[in-house]
Coordinates of N, CA and C in Angstrom, one line a residue:
M442 N 8.2 18.5 32.5 CA 8.5 19.9 32.0 C 7.2 20.5 31.5
S443 N 7.1 21.8 31.6 CA 5.9 22.4 31.2 C 6.0 22.8 29.7
T444 N 4.8 22.8 29.1 CA 4.8 23.2 27.7 C 4.0 24.6 27.6
L445 N 3.7 25.2 28.7 CA 3.0 26.5 28.7 C 3.9 27.5 28.0
P446 N 3.2 28.5 27.4 CA 4.0 29.7 26.9 C 4.8 30.4 28.0
D447 N 5.9 30.9 27.5 CA 6.8 31.6 28.5 C 6.1 32.7 29.3
A448 N 5.2 33.4 28.7 CA 4.5 34.5 29.4 C 3.6 33.9 30.5
E449 N 3.1 32.7 30.3 CA 2.3 32.1 31.4 C 3.1 31.6 32.5
L450 N 4.3 31.1 32.2 CA 5.3 30.7 33.3 C 5.6 31.9 34.1
E451 N 5.9 33.0 33.5 CA 6.2 34.2 34.2 C 5.0 34.6 35.1
R452 N 3.8 34.6 34.6 CA 2.6 34.9 35.4 C 2.5 34.0 36.6
L453 N 2.7 32.7 36.4 CA 2.6 31.8 37.5 C 3.6 32.0 38.6
W454 N 4.9 32.3 38.2 CA 6.0 32.6 39.1 C 5.7 33.9 39.9
E455 N 5.2 34.9 39.2 CA 4.9 36.2 39.8 C 3.7 36.0 40.8
R456 N 2.8 35.2 40.5 CA 1.7 34.9 41.4 C 2.2 34.2 42.7
H457 N 3.0 33.2 42.5 CA 3.6 32.5 43.6 C 4.4 33.5 44.5
T458 N 5.2 34.3 44.0 CA 6.0 35.3 44.8 C 5.1 36.3 45.5
E459 N 4.0 36.7 44.8 CA 3.0 37.6 45.4 C 2.4 36.9 46.6
L460 N 2.1 35.7 46.5 CA 1.5 35.0 47.6 C 2.4 34.8 48.8
E461 N 3.7 34.7 48.5 CA 4.7 34.6 49.6 C 5.0 35.9 50.2
F462 N 5.2 37.0 49.5 CA 5.7 38.2 50.0 C 4.7 39.3 50.2
Q463 N 3.6 39.3 49.5 CA 2.5 40.4 49.7 C 1.3 39.8 50.4
T464 N 0.7 38.7 49.9 CA -0.5 38.1 50.5 C -0.1 37.4 51.8
K465 N 1.1 36.8 51.8 CA 1.6 36.0 52.9 C 0.7 34.9 53.3
D466 N 0.3 34.1 52.3 CA -0.6 33.0 52.5 C 0.1 31.7 52.1
A467 N 0.4 30.9 53.2 CA 1.2 29.7 52.9 C 0.4 28.7 52.1
A468 N -0.9 28.5 52.5 CA -1.7 27.5 51.8 C -1.9 27.8 50.3
A469 N -2.1 29.1 50.0 CA -2.2 29.5 48.6 C -0.9 29.4 47.9
T470 N 0.2 29.6 48.6 CA 1.5 29.5 47.9 C 1.8 28.0 47.6
V471 N 1.5 27.1 48.5 CA 1.7 25.7 48.3 C 0.8 25.2 47.2
A472 N -0.4 25.8 47.0 CA -1.3 25.4 46.0 C -0.8 25.7 44.6
T473 N 0.2 26.5 44.5 CA 0.8 26.8 43.2 C 1.8 25.7 42.7
M474 N 2.0 24.7 43.6 CA 3.1 23.7 43.4 C 2.6 22.3 43.1
T475 N 3.4 21.5 42.4 CA 3.1 20.1 42.2 C 3.2 19.4 43.5
P476 N 2.5 18.2 43.6 CA 2.5 17.4 44.9 C 3.9 17.0 45.4
D477 N 4.9 16.8 44.5 CA 6.2 16.5 44.9 C 7.2 17.6 44.7
H478 N 6.7 18.8 44.7 CA 7.5 20.0 44.6 C 8.6 20.1 45.7
Y479 N 9.7 20.7 45.4 CA 10.7 20.9 46.5 C 11.3 22.3 46.3
V480 N 11.8 22.8 47.5 CA 12.5 24.1 47.6 C 13.8 23.7 48.2
N481 N 14.9 24.3 47.6 CA 16.2 24.1 48.2 C 16.9 25.5 48.2
H482 N 17.1 26.0 49.4 CA 17.9 27.2 49.6 C 19.3 26.7 49.8
V483 N 20.0 26.7 48.7 CA 21.3 26.0 48.5 C 22.3 26.3 49.6
P484 N 22.6 27.6 49.9 CA 23.6 27.8 50.9 C 23.4 27.3 52.3
V485 N 22.1 27.1 52.7 CA 21.8 26.7 54.1 C 21.0 25.4 54.2
L486 N 20.7 24.8 53.0 CA 20.0 23.6 52.9 C 18.6 23.6 53.5
T487 N 17.9 24.8 53.5 CA 16.6 24.8 54.0 C 15.6 24.7 52.9
G488 N 14.3 24.4 53.2 CA 13.3 24.2 52.2 C 12.4 23.1 52.6
G489 N 12.0 22.3 51.6 CA 11.2 21.1 51.9 C 10.8 20.4 50.6
R490 N 10.0 19.3 50.8 CA 9.5 18.6 49.6 C 8.1 18.1 50.0
G491 N 7.2 18.3 49.0 CA 5.8 17.9 49.2 C 5.0 18.8 50.0
P492 N 3.7 18.7 49.9 CA 2.7 19.6 50.5 C 2.9 19.7 52.1
E493 N 3.1 18.6 52.8 CA 3.2 18.7 54.2 C 4.4 19.5 54.7
E494 N 5.6 19.1 54.1 CA 6.8 19.9 54.4 C 6.7 21.3 54.0
M495 N 6.2 21.5 52.8 CA 6.1 22.9 52.3 C 5.2 23.8 53.1
M496 N 4.0 23.2 53.6 CA 3.1 24.0 54.5 C 3.9 24.3 55.8
A497 N 4.6 23.4 56.3 CA 5.3 23.7 57.6 C 6.4 24.7 57.3
F498 N 7.1 24.6 56.2 CA 8.2 25.5 55.9 C 7.7 26.9 55.6
Y499 N 6.7 27.0 54.7 CA 6.2 28.4 54.4 C 5.4 28.9 55.6
G500 N 4.6 28.1 56.2 CA 3.7 28.6 57.3 C 4.4 28.9 58.6
K501 N 5.5 28.3 58.9 CA 6.1 28.5 60.2 C 7.5 29.2 60.1
H502 N 8.2 29.0 59.0 CA 9.6 29.4 58.9 C 9.9 30.5 57.9
F503 N 9.2 30.5 56.7 CA 9.6 31.4 55.7 C 8.7 32.7 55.7
I504 N 7.4 32.5 55.5 CA 6.5 33.7 55.4 C 6.5 34.5 56.7
P505 N 6.3 33.9 57.9 CA 6.2 34.7 59.1 C 7.5 35.2 59.6
K506 N 8.6 34.7 59.0 CA 9.9 35.1 59.5 C 10.7 36.0 58.4
M507 N 9.9 36.8 57.8 CA 10.4 37.7 56.7 C 10.4 39.1 57.3
P508 N 11.5 39.8 57.3 CA 11.5 41.1 57.8 C 10.5 42.0 57.1
A509 N 9.9 43.0 57.8 CA 8.9 43.9 57.2 C 9.4 44.7 56.0
D510 N 10.7 45.0 56.0 CA 11.3 45.9 55.0 C 11.9 45.0 53.8
T511 N 11.6 43.8 53.8 CA 12.2 42.9 52.7 C 11.8 43.5 51.3
A512 N 12.8 43.5 50.5 CA 12.6 44.0 49.1 C 13.4 43.1 48.1
L513 N 12.8 42.9 46.9 CA 13.4 42.2 45.9 C 13.5 43.2 44.7
R514 N 14.8 43.4 44.3 CA 15.0 44.3 43.1 C 15.4 43.4 41.9
P515 N 14.5 43.3 41.0 CA 14.8 42.4 39.8 C 16.0 43.0 39.0
M516 N 16.8 42.0 38.5 CA 18.0 42.4 37.6 C 17.7 41.8 36.2
T517 N 17.6 40.5 36.2 CA 17.4 39.8 34.9 C 16.4 38.6 35.1
R518 N 15.8 38.3 34.0 CA 14.9 37.1 34.0 C 15.1 36.4 32.6
T519 N 15.3 35.1 32.7 CA 15.4 34.2 31.6 C 14.3 33.2 31.7
V520 N 13.5 33.0 30.6 CA 12.4 32.1 30.6 C 12.5 31.2 29.4
G521 N 12.4 29.9 29.6 CA 12.4 28.9 28.5 C 12.6 27.5 29.0
N522 N 12.2 26.6 28.2 CA 12.4 25.2 28.5 C 11.7 24.8 29.8
G523 N 10.5 25.4 30.1 CA 9.8 25.1 31.3 C 10.3 25.6 32.6
R524 N 11.2 26.7 32.5 CA 11.7 27.3 33.7 C 11.8 28.8 33.6
V525 N 11.9 29.4 34.8 CA 12.2 30.8 34.9 C 13.4 30.9 35.8
I526 N 14.4 31.7 35.3 CA 15.6 32.0 36.1 C 15.6 33.5 36.4
D527 N 15.5 33.9 37.6 CA 15.6 35.3 38.0 C 16.9 35.6 38.8
E528 N 17.5 36.7 38.4 CA 18.6 37.3 39.2 C 18.0 38.6 39.8
F529 N 18.2 38.7 41.1 CA 17.7 39.9 41.8 C 18.5 40.2 43.0
T530 N 18.3 41.4 43.6 CA 18.9 41.8 44.8 C 17.9 41.6 45.9
F531 N 18.2 41.0 47.0 CA 17.4 40.7 48.1 C 17.9 41.6 49.2
S532 N 17.0 42.5 49.8 CA 17.5 43.3 50.9 C 16.5 43.2 52.0
F533 N 17.0 43.4 53.2 CA 16.2 43.4 54.4 C 17.0 43.9 55.6
T534 N 16.3 44.2 56.7 CA 17.0 44.5 58.0 C 16.7 43.3 58.8
H535 N 17.8 42.8 59.4 CA 17.7 41.5 60.2 C 17.2 41.8 61.6
D536 N 15.9 42.1 61.6 CA 15.2 42.5 62.9 C 14.3 41.4 63.4
I537 N 14.3 40.2 62.8 CA 13.5 39.1 63.2 C 14.3 37.8 63.0
E538 N 14.1 36.8 63.8 CA 14.7 35.5 63.5 C 14.4 35.0 62.2
M539 N 15.4 34.6 61.4 CA 15.1 34.2 60.0 C 15.7 32.8 59.9
D540 N 15.1 31.8 60.5 CA 15.7 30.4 60.5 C 15.8 29.8 59.2
W541 N 15.1 30.3 58.2 CA 15.2 29.7 56.8 C 16.5 30.2 56.1
M542 N 17.0 31.3 56.6 CA 18.3 31.9 56.0 C 19.4 31.9 57.0
L543 N 19.1 32.1 58.2 CA 20.1 32.3 59.3 C 19.8 31.4 60.5
P544 N 19.8 30.1 60.3 CA 19.4 29.2 61.4 C 20.3 29.4 62.6
G545 N 19.7 29.6 63.8 CA 20.4 29.8 65.0 C 21.0 31.2 65.3
V546 N 20.7 32.1 64.4 CA 21.3 33.5 64.5 C 20.2 34.5 65.0
A547 N 20.4 35.0 66.2 CA 19.5 36.0 66.7 C 19.5 37.3 65.9
P548 N 18.5 38.1 65.9 CA 18.4 39.3 65.1 C 19.6 40.2 65.5
T549 N 20.3 40.8 64.4 CA 21.4 41.7 64.6 C 21.0 43.1 64.4
H550 N 19.8 43.4 63.8 CA 19.3 44.7 63.4 C 20.2 45.4 62.4
R551 N 20.9 44.7 61.6 CA 21.7 45.2 60.6 C 21.1 45.0 59.2
P552 N 21.3 45.9 58.3 CA 20.8 45.8 56.9 C 21.7 44.8 56.1
V553 N 21.0 44.1 55.2 CA 21.7 43.2 54.3 C 21.1 43.4 52.9
E554 N 22.0 43.4 51.9 CA 21.7 43.4 50.5 C 22.6 42.4 49.8
I555 N 21.9 41.4 49.1 CA 22.7 40.4 48.4 C 22.1 40.0 47.1
P556 N 23.0 39.7 46.1 CA 22.4 39.2 44.9 C 21.9 37.7 45.1
M557 N 20.9 37.4 44.5 CA 20.3 36.0 44.5 C 20.0 35.5 43.1
V558 N 19.9 34.2 43.0 CA 19.4 33.6 41.7 C 18.4 32.6 42.1
A559 N 17.3 32.6 41.5 CA 16.2 31.6 41.7 C 16.0 30.8 40.3
V560 N 16.1 29.5 40.4 CA 15.9 28.7 39.3 C 14.6 27.9 39.6
V561 N 13.6 28.2 38.8 CA 12.2 27.7 39.0 C 11.8 26.8 37.9
Q562 N 11.5 25.5 38.2 CA 11.2 24.5 37.2 C 9.6 24.3 37.3
F563 N 9.0 24.2 36.1 CA 7.5 23.9 36.1 C 7.2 22.6 35.5
E564 N 6.1 22.0 36.0 CA 5.4 20.9 35.3 C 4.0 21.2 35.1
G565 N 3.6 21.3 33.9 CA 2.2 21.7 33.6 C 2.1 23.2 34.0
D566 N 1.0 23.5 34.8 CA 0.8 24.8 35.3 C 1.2 25.0 36.8
K567 N 2.1 24.1 37.2 CA 2.5 24.2 38.6 C 4.0 24.3 38.7
I568 N 4.5 24.8 39.8 CA 5.9 24.9 40.1 C 6.4 23.5 40.6
A569 N 7.4 23.0 40.0 CA 7.9 21.6 40.4 C 9.1 21.8 41.4
S570 N 9.9 22.8 41.2 CA 11.1 23.0 42.1 C 11.6 24.5 42.1
E571 N 12.2 24.8 43.2 CA 12.9 26.1 43.3 C 14.2 25.9 43.9
R572 N 15.3 26.3 43.2 CA 16.6 26.3 43.8 C 17.0 27.7 43.9
I573 N 17.3 28.2 45.1 CA 17.7 29.6 45.4 C 19.1 29.6 45.8
Y574 N 19.9 30.5 45.2 CA 21.4 30.6 45.5 C 21.7 32.0 45.9
W575 N 22.6 32.1 46.9 CA 23.2 33.4 47.3 C 24.5 33.1 48.1
D576 N 25.3 34.1 48.3 CA 26.6 34.0 48.9 C 26.4 34.2 50.4
Q577 N 26.3 33.1 51.2 CA 26.1 33.2 52.6 C 27.2 34.0 53.3
A578 N 28.4 33.9 52.8 CA 29.5 34.7 53.5 C 29.3 36.1 53.4
S579 N 28.7 36.6 52.3 CA 28.4 38.0 52.2 C 27.3 38.4 53.2
V580 N 26.3 37.6 53.4 CA 25.3 37.8 54.5 C 26.0 37.9 55.8
L581 N 26.8 37.0 56.2 CA 27.5 37.0 57.5 C 28.4 38.2 57.7
V582 N 29.1 38.6 56.6 CA 29.9 39.8 56.7 C 29.0 41.0 57.0
Q583 N 27.9 41.1 56.3 CA 27.1 42.3 56.6 C 26.4 42.3 57.9
L584 N 26.2 41.1 58.5 CA 25.7 41.0 59.8 C 26.7 41.2 61.0
G585 N 28.0 41.3 60.6 CA 29.0 41.4 61.6 C 29.4 40.1 62.2
L586 N 29.0 39.0 61.6 CA 29.3 37.6 62.1 C 30.5 37.0 61.5
L587 N 31.1 37.6 60.5 CA 32.3 37.1 59.8 C 33.2 38.2 59.4
E588 N 34.4 38.2 59.9 CA 35.4 39.3 59.6 C 36.0 39.0 58.2
P589 N 35.8 39.9 57.3 CA 36.3 39.7 55.9 C 37.9 39.8 55.8
Q590 N 38.5 40.5 56.7 CA 40.0 40.6 56.6 C 40.7 39.3 56.5
G591 N 41.5 39.2 55.4 CA 42.3 38.1 55.1 C 41.5 37.0 54.4
L592 N 40.2 37.2 54.1 CA 39.4 36.2 53.4 C 38.9 36.7 52.1
P593 N 38.8 35.9 51.1 CA 38.2 36.4 49.8 C 36.7 36.5 49.8
V594 N 36.2 37.4 50.7 CA 34.7 37.6 50.8 C 34.5 39.1 50.8
S595 N 33.2 39.4 50.5 CA 32.8 40.8 50.5 C 31.4 40.9 51.2
G596 N 31.0 42.1 51.4 CA 29.7 42.4 52.0 C 28.8 43.0 51.0
V597 N 28.3 44.2 51.4 CA 27.3 44.8 50.5 C 27.9 45.2 49.2
E598 N 29.2 45.3 49.1 CA 29.8 45.6 47.8 C 29.4 44.6 46.7
Q599 N 29.1 43.4 47.1 CA 28.6 42.4 46.1 C 27.3 42.9 45.4
A600 N 26.4 43.4 46.2 CA 25.1 43.9 45.6 C 25.3 45.1 44.8
R601 N 26.2 46.0 45.3 CA 26.5 47.2 44.6 C 27.0 47.0 43.2
R602 N 28.0 46.1 43.1 CA 28.6 45.8 41.8 C 27.7 45.0 40.9
F603 N 26.9 44.1 41.5 CA 25.9 43.3 40.8 C 24.9 44.3 40.1
E604 N 24.5 45.3 40.8 CA 23.6 46.3 40.2 C 24.2 47.4 39.3
D605 N 25.5 47.6 39.5 CA 26.2 48.6 38.7 C 27.6 48.0 38.2
P606 N 27.6 47.4 37.0 CA 28.8 46.7 36.5 C 29.9 47.7 36.2
Q607 N 29.6 49.0 36.3 CA 30.7 50.0 36.1 C 31.6 50.2 37.3
L608 N 31.2 49.7 38.4 CA 32.1 49.7 39.6 C 33.3 48.9 39.3
P609 N 34.4 49.2 39.9 CA 35.7 48.5 39.6 C 35.7 47.1 40.0
P610 N 36.2 46.2 39.1 CA 36.3 44.8 39.4 C 37.6 44.4 40.2
N611 N 37.7 43.2 40.6 CA 38.9 42.6 41.2 C 39.4 43.4 42.5
E612 N 38.5 44.0 43.2 CA 38.9 44.7 44.4 C 39.6 43.8 45.4
L613 N 39.2 42.6 45.5 CA 39.8 41.7 46.5 C 41.2 41.3 46.1
M614 N 41.5 41.4 44.8 CA 42.8 41.1 44.3 C 43.9 42.2 44.5
G615 N 43.4 43.4 44.8 CA 44.3 44.5 45.0 C 44.9 44.9 43.6
D616 N 46.1 45.5 43.6 CA 46.7 45.9 42.4 C 47.4 44.7 41.6
A617 N 47.4 43.6 42.2 CA 48.1 42.4 41.6 C 47.5 42.0 40.3
W618 N 46.2 42.3 40.0 CA 45.5 41.9 38.8 C 45.8 42.9 37.6
R619 N 46.2 44.1 37.9 CA 46.4 45.0 36.8 C 47.5 44.7 35.9
P620 N 47.2 44.9 34.6 CA 48.2 44.6 33.5 C 49.4 45.4 33.6

């Protein structure tokens, strides 16, 4: 675990994401990590462990396969005990193969907006692990690959309610939930 001040953990995480999404430099991104670092994109089991796997993952699958209009809209951040936990909305147009998120799915050219959570653990001044969570069913609904009728799943409504808690709850339950 890291004993660095919370502000320094935030700075290190922001630098890491800048290298991924703006600079697009796989080697510099991997240099922000411990030697046994791992990434786990929980819904689809993609990522890697250690410098060799992480260079292959970031250099061939993640950074070059990110749609040009990708955006992260921060919602909340919690920092403490050697970790940063971010909640954010991740949006993109699926105009490129994204095997890190959608293995085997050809571009659909549809927009996607989903809430995500990143749990980032530090050791010293390096990132030791990243666990990234999202609802893959919501992604598939938005891409037209999963029909929501009859299933307890939603599409872009997830991101809308995530960003605006004033929107009505329990829509999938219909009127049955009302007192």
